[in-house]
CSV table of C-alpha atoms and ligand atoms in Angstrom, one decimal:
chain,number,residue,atom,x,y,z
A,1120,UNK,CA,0.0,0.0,0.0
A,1121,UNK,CA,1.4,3.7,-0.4
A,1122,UNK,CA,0.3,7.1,0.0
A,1123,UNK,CA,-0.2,10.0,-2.1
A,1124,UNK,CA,3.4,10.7,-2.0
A,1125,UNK,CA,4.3,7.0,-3.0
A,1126,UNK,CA,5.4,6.9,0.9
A,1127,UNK,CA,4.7,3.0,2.4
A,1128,UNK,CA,2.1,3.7,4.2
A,1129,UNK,CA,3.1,1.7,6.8
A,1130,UNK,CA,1.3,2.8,10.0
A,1131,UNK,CA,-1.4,5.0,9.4
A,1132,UNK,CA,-3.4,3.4,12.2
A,1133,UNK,CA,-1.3,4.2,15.2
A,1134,UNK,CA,-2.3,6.3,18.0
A,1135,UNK,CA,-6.0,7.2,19.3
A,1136,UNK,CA,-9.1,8.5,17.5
A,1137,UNK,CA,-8.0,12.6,17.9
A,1138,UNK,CA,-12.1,12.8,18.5
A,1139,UNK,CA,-13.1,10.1,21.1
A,1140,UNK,CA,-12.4,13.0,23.9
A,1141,UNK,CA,-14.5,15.2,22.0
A,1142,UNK,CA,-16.2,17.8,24.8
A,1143,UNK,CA,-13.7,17.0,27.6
A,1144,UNK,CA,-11.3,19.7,26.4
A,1145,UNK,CA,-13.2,21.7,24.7
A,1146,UNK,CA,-16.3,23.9,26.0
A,1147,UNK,CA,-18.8,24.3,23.1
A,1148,UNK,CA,-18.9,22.4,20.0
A,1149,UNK,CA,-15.8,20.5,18.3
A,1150,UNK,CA,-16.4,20.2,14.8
A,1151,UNK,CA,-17.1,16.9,13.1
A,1152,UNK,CA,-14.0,16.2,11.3
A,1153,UNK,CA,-16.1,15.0,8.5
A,1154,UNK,CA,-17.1,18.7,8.0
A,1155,UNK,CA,-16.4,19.6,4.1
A,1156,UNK,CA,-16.6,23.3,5.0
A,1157,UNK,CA,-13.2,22.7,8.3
A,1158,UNK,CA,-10.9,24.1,5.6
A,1159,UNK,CA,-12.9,27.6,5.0
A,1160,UNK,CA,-14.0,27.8,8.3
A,1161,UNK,CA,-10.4,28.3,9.5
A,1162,UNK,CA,-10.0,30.5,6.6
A,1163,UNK,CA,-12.2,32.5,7.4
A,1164,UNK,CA,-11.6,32.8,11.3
A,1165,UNK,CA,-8.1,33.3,10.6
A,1166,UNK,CA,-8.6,36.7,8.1
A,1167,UNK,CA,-11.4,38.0,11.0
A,1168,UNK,CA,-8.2,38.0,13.8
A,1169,UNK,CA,-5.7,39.3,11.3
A,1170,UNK,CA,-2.6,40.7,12.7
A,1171,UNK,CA,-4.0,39.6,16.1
A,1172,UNK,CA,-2.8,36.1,15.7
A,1173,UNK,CA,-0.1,34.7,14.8
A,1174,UNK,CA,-0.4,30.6,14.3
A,1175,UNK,CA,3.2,28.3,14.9
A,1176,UNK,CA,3.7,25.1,13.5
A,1177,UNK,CA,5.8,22.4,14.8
A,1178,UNK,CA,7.3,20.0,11.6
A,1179,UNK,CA,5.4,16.8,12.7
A,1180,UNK,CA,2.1,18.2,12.7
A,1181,UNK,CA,-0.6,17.1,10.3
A,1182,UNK,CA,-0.6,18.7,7.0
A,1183,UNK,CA,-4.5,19.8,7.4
A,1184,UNK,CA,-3.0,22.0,10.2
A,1185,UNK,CA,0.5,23.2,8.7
A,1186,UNK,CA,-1.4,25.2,5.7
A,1187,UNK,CA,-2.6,27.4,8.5
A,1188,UNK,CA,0.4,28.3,10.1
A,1189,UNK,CA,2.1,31.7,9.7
A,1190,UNK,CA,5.6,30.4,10.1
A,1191,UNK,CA,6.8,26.3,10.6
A,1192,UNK,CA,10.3,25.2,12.2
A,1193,UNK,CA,11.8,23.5,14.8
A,1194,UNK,CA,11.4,23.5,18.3
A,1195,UNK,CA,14.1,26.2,18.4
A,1196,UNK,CA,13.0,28.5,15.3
A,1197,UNK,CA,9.7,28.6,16.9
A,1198,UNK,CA,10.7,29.7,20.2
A,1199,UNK,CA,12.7,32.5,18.7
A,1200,UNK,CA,9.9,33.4,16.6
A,1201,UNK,CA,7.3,33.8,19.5
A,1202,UNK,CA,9.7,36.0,21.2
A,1203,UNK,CA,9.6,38.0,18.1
A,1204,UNK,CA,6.0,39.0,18.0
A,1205,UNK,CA,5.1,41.0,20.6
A,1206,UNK,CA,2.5,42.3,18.8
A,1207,UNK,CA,0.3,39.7,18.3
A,1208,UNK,CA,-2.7,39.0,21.1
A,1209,UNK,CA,-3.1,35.4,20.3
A,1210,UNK,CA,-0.2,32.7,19.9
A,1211,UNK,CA,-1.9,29.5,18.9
A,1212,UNK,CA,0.6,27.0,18.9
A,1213,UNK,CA,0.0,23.9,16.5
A,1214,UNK,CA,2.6,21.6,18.5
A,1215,UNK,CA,2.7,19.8,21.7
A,1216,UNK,CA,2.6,21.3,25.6
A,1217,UNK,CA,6.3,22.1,26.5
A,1218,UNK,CA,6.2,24.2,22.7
A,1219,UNK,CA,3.6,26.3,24.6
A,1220,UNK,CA,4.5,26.9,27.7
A,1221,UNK,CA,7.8,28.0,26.1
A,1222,UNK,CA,5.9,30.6,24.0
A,1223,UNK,CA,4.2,32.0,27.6
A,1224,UNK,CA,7.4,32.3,28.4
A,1225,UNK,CA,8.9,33.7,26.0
A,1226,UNK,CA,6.2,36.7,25.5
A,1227,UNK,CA,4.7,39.4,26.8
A,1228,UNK,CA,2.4,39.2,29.9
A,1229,UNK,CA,-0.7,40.5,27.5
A,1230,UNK,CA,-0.2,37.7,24.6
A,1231,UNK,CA,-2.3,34.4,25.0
A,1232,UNK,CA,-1.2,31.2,23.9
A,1233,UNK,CA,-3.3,28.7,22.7
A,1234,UNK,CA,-3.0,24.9,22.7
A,1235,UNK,CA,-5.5,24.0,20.2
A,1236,UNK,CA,-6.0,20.1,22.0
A,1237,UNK,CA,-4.4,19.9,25.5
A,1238,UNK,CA,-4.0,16.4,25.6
A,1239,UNK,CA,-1.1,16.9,23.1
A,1240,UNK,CA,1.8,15.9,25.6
A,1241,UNK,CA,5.1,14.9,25.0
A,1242,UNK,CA,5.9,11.4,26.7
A,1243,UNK,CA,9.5,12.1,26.8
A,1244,UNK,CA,9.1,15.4,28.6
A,1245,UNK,CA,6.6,13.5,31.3
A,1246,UNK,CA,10.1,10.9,32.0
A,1247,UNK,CA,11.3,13.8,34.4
A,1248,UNK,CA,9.2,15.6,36.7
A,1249,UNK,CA,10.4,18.5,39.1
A,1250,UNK,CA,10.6,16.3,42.2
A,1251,UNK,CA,12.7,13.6,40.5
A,1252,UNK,CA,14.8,16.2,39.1
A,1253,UNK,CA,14.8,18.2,42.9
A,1254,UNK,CA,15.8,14.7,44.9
A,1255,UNK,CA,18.6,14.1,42.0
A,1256,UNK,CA,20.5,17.1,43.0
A,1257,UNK,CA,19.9,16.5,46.3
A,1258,UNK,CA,21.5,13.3,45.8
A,1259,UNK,CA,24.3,15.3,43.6
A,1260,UNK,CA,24.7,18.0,46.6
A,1261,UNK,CA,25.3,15.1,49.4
A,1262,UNK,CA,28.1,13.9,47.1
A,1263,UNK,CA,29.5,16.7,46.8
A,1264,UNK,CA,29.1,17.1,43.6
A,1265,UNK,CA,26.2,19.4,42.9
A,1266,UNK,CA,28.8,22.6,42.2
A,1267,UNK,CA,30.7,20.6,39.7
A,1268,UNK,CA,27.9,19.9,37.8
A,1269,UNK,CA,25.5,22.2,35.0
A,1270,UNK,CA,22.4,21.2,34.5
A,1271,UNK,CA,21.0,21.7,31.2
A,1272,UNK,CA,17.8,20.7,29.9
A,1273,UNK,CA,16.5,19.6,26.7
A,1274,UNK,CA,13.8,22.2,25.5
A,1275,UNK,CA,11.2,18.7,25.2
A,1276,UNK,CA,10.8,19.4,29.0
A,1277,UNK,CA,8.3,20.9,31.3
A,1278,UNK,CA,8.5,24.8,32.2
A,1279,UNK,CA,9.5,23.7,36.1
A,1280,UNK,CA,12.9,21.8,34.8
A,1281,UNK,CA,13.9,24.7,32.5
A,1282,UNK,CA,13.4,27.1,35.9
A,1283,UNK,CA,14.9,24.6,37.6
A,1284,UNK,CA,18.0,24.8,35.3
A,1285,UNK,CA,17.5,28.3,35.1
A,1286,UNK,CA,17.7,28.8,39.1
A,1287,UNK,CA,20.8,26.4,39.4
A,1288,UNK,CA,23.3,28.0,36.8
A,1289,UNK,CA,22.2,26.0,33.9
A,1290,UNK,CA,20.5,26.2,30.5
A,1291,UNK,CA,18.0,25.0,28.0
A,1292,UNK,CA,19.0,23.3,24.5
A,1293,UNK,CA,17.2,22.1,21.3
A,1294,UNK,CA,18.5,19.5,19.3
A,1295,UNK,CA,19.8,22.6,17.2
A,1296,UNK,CA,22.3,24.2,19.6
A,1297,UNK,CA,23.2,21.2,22.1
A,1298,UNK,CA,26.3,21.2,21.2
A,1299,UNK,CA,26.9,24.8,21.7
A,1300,UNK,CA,24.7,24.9,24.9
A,1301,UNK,CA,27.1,21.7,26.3
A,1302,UNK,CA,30.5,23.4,25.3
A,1303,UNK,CA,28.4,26.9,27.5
A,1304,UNK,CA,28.3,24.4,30.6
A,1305,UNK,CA,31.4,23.2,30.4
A,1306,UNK,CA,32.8,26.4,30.6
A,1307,UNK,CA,31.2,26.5,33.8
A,1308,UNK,CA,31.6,22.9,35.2
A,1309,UNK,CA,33.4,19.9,35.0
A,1310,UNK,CA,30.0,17.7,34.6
A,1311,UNK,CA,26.6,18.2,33.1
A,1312,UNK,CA,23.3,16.6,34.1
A,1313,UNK,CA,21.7,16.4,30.8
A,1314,UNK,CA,17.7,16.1,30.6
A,1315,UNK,CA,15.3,14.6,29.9
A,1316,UNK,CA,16.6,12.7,26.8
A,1317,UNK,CA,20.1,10.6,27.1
A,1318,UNK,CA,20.1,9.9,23.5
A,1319,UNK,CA,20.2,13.3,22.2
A,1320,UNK,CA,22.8,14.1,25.2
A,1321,UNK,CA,24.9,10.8,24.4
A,1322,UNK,CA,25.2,11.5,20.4
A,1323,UNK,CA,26.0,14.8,21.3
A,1324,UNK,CA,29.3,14.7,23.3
A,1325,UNK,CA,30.1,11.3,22.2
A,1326,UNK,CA,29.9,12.0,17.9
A,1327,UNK,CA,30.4,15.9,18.2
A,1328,UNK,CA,32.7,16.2,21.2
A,1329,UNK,CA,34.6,13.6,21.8
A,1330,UNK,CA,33.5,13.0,25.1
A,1331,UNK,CA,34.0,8.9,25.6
A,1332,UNK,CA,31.0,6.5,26.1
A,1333,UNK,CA,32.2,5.5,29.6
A,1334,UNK,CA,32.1,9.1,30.4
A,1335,UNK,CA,28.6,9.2,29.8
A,1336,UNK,CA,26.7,7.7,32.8
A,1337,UNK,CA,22.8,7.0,32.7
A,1338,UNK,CA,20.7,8.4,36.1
A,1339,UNK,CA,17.5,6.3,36.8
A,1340,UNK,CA,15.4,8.7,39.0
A,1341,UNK,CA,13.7,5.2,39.9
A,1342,UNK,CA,17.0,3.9,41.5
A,1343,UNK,CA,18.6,5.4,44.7
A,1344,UNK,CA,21.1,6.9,43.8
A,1345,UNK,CA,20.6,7.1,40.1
A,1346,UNK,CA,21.5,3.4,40.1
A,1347,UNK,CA,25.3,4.3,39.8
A,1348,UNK,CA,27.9,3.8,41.9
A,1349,UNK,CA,30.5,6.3,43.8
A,1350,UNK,CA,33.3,5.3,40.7
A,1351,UNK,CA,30.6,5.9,38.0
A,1352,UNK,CA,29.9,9.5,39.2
A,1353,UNK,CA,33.3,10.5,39.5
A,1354,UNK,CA,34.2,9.7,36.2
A,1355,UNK,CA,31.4,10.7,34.4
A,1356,UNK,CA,31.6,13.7,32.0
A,1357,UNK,CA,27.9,13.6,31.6
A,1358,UNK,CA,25.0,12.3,33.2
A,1359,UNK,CA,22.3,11.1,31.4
A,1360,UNK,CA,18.8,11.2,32.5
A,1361,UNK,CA,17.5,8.0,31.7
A,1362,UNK,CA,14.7,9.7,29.4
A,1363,UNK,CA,13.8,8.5,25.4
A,1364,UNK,CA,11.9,9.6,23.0
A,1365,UNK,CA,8.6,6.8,22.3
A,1366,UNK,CA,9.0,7.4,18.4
A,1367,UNK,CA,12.7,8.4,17.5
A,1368,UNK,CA,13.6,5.5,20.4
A,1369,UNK,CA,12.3,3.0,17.8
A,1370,UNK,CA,14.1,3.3,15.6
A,1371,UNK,CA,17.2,0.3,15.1
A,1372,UNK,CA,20.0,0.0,13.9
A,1373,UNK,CA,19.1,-3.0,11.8
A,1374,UNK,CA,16.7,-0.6,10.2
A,1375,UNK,CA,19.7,1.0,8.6
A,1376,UNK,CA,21.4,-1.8,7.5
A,1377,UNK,CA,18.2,-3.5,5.6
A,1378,UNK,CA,17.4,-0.1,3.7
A,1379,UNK,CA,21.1,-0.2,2.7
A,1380,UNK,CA,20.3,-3.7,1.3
A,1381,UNK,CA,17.3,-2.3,-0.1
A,1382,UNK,CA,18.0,1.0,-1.5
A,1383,UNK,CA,21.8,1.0,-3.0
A,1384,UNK,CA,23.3,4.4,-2.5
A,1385,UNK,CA,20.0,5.6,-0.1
A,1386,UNK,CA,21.9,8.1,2.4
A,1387,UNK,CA,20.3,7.9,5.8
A,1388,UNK,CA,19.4,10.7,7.8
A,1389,UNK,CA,18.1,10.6,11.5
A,1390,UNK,CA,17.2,12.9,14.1
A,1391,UNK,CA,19.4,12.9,17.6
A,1392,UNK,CA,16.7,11.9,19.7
A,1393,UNK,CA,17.7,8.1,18.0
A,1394,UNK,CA,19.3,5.6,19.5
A,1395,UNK,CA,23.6,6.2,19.8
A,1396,UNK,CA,23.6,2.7,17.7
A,1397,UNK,CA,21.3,4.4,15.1
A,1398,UNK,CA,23.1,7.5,14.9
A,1399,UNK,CA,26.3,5.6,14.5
A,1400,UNK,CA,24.9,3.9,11.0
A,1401,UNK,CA,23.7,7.0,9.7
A,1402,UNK,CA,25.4,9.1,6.9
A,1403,UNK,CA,23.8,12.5,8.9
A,1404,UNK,CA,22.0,13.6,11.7
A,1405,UNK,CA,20.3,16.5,12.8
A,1406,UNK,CA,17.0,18.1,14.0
A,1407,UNK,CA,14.3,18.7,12.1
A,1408,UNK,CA,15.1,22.5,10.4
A,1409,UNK,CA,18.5,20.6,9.4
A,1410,UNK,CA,16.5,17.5,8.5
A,1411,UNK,CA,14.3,19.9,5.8
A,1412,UNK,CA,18.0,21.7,4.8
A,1413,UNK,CA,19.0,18.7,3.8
A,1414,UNK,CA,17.1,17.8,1.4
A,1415,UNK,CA,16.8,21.3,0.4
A,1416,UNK,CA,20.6,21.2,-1.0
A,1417,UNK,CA,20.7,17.7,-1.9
A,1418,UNK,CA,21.0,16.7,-5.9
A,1419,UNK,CA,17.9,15.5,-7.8
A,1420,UNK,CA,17.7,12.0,-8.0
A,1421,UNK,CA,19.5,11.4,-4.7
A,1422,UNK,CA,18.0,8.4,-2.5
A,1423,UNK,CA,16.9,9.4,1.1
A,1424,UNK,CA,16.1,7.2,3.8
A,1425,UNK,CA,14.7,9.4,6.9
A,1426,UNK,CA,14.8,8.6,10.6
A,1427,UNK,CA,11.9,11.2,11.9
A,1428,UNK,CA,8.6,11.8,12.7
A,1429,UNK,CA,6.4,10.4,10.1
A,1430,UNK,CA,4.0,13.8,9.5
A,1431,UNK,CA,7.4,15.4,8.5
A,1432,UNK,CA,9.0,12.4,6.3
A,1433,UNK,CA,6.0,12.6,4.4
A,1434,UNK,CA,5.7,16.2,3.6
A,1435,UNK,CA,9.9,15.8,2.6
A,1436,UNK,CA,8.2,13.1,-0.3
A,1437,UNK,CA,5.6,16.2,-1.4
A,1438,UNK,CA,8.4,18.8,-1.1
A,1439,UNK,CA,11.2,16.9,-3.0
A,1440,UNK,CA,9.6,15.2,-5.8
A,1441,UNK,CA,12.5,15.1,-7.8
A,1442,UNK,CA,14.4,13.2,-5.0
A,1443,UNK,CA,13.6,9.5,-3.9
A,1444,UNK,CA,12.1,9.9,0.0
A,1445,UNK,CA,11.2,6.6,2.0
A,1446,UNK,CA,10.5,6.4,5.9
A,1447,UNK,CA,13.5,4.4,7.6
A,1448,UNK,CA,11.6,1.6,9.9
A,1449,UNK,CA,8.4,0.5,9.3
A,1450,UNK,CA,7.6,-0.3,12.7
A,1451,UNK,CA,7.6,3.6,13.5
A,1452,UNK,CA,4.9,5.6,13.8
A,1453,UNK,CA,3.4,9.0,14.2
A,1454,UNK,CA,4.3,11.4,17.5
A,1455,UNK,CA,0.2,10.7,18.7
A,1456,UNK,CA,0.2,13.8,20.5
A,1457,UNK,CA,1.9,16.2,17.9
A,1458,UNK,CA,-1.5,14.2,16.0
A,1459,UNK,CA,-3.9,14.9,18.5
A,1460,UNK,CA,-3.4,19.1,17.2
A,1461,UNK,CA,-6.0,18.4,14.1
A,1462,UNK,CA,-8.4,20.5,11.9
A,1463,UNK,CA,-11.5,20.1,14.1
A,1464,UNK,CA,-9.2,21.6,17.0
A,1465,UNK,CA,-7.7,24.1,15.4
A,1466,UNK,CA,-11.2,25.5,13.6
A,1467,UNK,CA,-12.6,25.5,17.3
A,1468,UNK,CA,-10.1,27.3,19.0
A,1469,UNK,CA,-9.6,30.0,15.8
A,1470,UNK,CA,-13.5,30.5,15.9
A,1471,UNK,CA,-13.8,30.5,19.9
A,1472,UNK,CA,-11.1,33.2,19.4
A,1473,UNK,CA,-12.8,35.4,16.7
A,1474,UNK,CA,-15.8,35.3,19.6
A,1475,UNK,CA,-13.6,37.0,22.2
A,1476,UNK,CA,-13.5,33.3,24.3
A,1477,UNK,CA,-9.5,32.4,24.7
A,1478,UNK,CA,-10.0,28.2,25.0
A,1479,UNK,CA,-7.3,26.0,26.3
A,1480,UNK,CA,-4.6,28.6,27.3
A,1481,UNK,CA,-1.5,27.9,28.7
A,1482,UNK,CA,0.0,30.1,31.4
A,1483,UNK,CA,3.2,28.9,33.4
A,1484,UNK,CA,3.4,30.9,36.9
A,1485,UNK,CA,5.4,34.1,37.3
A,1486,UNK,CA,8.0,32.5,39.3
A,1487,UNK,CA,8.4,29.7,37.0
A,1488,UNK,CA,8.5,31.9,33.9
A,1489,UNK,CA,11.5,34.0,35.7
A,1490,UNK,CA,13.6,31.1,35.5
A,1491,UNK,CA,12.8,29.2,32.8
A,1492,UNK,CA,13.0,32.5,30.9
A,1493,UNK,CA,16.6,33.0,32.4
A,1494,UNK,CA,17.6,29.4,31.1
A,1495,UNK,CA,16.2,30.0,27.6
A,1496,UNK,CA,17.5,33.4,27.3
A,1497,UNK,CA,21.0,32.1,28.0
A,1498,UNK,CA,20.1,29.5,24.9
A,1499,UNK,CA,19.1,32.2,22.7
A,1500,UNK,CA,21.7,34.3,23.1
A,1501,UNK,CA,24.5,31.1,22.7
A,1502,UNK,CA,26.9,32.4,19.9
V,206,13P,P1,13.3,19.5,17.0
V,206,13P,O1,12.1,20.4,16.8
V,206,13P,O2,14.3,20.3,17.9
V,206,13P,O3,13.9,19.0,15.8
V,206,13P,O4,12.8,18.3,18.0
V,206,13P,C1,12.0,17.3,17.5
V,206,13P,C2,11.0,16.9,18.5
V,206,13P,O5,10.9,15.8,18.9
V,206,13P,C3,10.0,17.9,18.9
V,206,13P,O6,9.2,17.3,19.8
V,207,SF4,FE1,7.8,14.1,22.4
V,207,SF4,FE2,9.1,12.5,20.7
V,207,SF4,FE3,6.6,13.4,20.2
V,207,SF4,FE4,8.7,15.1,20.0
V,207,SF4,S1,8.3,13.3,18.7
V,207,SF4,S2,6.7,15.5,21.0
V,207,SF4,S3,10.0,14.2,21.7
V,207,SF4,S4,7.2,12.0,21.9
């Protein structure tokens, strides 16, 4: 079977029906998605707000939702690009939780951000909550090691671990800038504490800094002590959160080698959040705005197979006709929450909008927005 884009369509299936919550989080009435008249509608709402609202789009959203945004990127092209409208009164923010509350963040105290569906969560961002991430250090500061180490935080966390970072001398990164964020902390410490996600922190200092895998230590918040011993902690360089990714984590390395096998020439390209072994087989990695690049500059009739979110490998097909696009594992799937943001959503919260009603908005604390802001100011002024 294929798709549109002559894609496999190999898991089209995956991940819950976007409307069998329809009514819990929304007040008033969620379109059927069945509606012919969803695309209009949106249209139509979107022209009434004007340059009130400005619409983000993550990558991995669904197409039916990407034609409405005002600007697409990464996690970190859309965090610099709420910061840089303080003029609009609505932020609705086609991506998943942590992208929002990063937006509150990041803007003024009069802008509203909207989440179109709140259920769209980011599993890997839920593997580390505050008071795992509180007792850690605690664990760190009886060791005496707590002023050695810089905590730095993936940006695919909640807004109370980026204050926390921000609070305790460290720093948020994106899967754009980790390497510049990790050589910042080690400017400032001898080890890092590197959350929520050990593959993006592992591929980093192991395959851009030379940092060695024994040097790289994994902390199970589950375990006293992280599960490491005395010896593993004082020679650890970094110290992995023991955090994943539920779709880039599936991808193997056997993966690689049988689209090798299948596709002579293919040149594989994965995302960081994949497995160190994945990373290892690929010809390049990088995040999603790098992912798009990419392909951008690559020669027509080149043979791409693409470790990502499925939404996004898909569009790359549409994009790059001239170029030969397949997913990389078929046992992948979509990112079910980055799904969950869909057409129906996004109509209701435009048209709940253009009624003077601000539905689902997320606000992070003033406390917690001080220092989360001070960690992600320090990433977005990196050099
Ligand atoms: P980037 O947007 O940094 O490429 O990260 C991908 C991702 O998993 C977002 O949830
Ligand atoms: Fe979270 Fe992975 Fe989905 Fe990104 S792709 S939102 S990291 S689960």
């Amino acid at each position: 079977m294929a798709t549109q884009t002559g894609l496999p369509l190999f898991v089209l299936g995956q991940g819950t029906d976007p409307h069998s919550e329809k009514g819990v989080d929304c007040p008033g009435e969620l379109p059927e998605a069945s509606d012919p008249g969803l695309v209009e509608r949106a249209r139509k709402a979107k022209a009434a707000l004007g340059d009130r609202l400005f619409v983000l789009g993550h990558h991995y959203q669904r197409d039916e939702v990407i034609q409405f945004a005002d600007v697409t990127g990464d996690s970190f092209k859309l965090a610099q690009q709420a910061a840089a409208r303080p003029e609009a009164e609505y932020i609705v923010f086609c991506g998943v939780h942590f992208m929002a509350e990063s937006a509150d963040i990041l803007t003024g105290d009069a802008q509203r951000v909207v989440l179109p569906d709140l259920a769209a969560g980011c599993s890997m961002a839920d593997m580390a909550t505050f008071d795992q991430v509180e007792d850690t250090w605690d664990a760190l500061a009886d060791a005496g090691l707590a002023e050695k180490v810089i905590p730095v935080t993936y940006m695919n966390s909640s807004a109370d671990i980026k204050a926390f970072c921000g609070r305790n001398g460290g720093v948020v990164c994106t899967s754009s800038n980790a390497r510049r964020a990790l050589d910042w902390a080690f400017e400032r410490g001898e080890k890092v504490l590197f959350l929520p996600d050990q593959h993006l922190g592992r591929n980093t200092a192991v395959l851009e800094m030379g940092i060695s895998l024994e040097e790289c230590v994994v902390w199970n918040p589950h375990r006293p002590n992280g599960g490491l011993t005395r010896e593993q902690l004082d020679g650890a360089k970094m110290i992995l959160w023991k955090g994943h990714c539920s779709v880039h984590g599936r991808f193997t390395a056997d993966a690689v080698d049988d689209v090798r096998r299948r596709i002579p020439g293919v040149n594989v390209l994965v995302h960081p959040e994949c497995r160190h072994e994945v990373v290892l087989k690929a010809d390049y990695v990088g995040s999603t705005e790098y992912i798009i690049k990419k392909l951008e500059a690559a020669p027509a009739g080149s043979k791409w197979a693409i470790g990502t979110e499925l939404n996004l490998v898909k569009r790359l097909g549409q994009m790059f006709p001239d170029k030969s696009v397949s997913f990389l594992d078929k046992t992948v799937c979509y990112c079910s929450t980055m799904n969950r943001i869909d057409l129906p959503h996004l109509v209701w919260a435009l048209e709940s909008l253009v009624l003077g009603e601000v539905v689902n908005q997320i606000t992070v604390d003033a406390d917690t927005t001080h220092w989360a802001k001070v960690a992600l100011d320090r990433m977005l002024s990196l050099p």
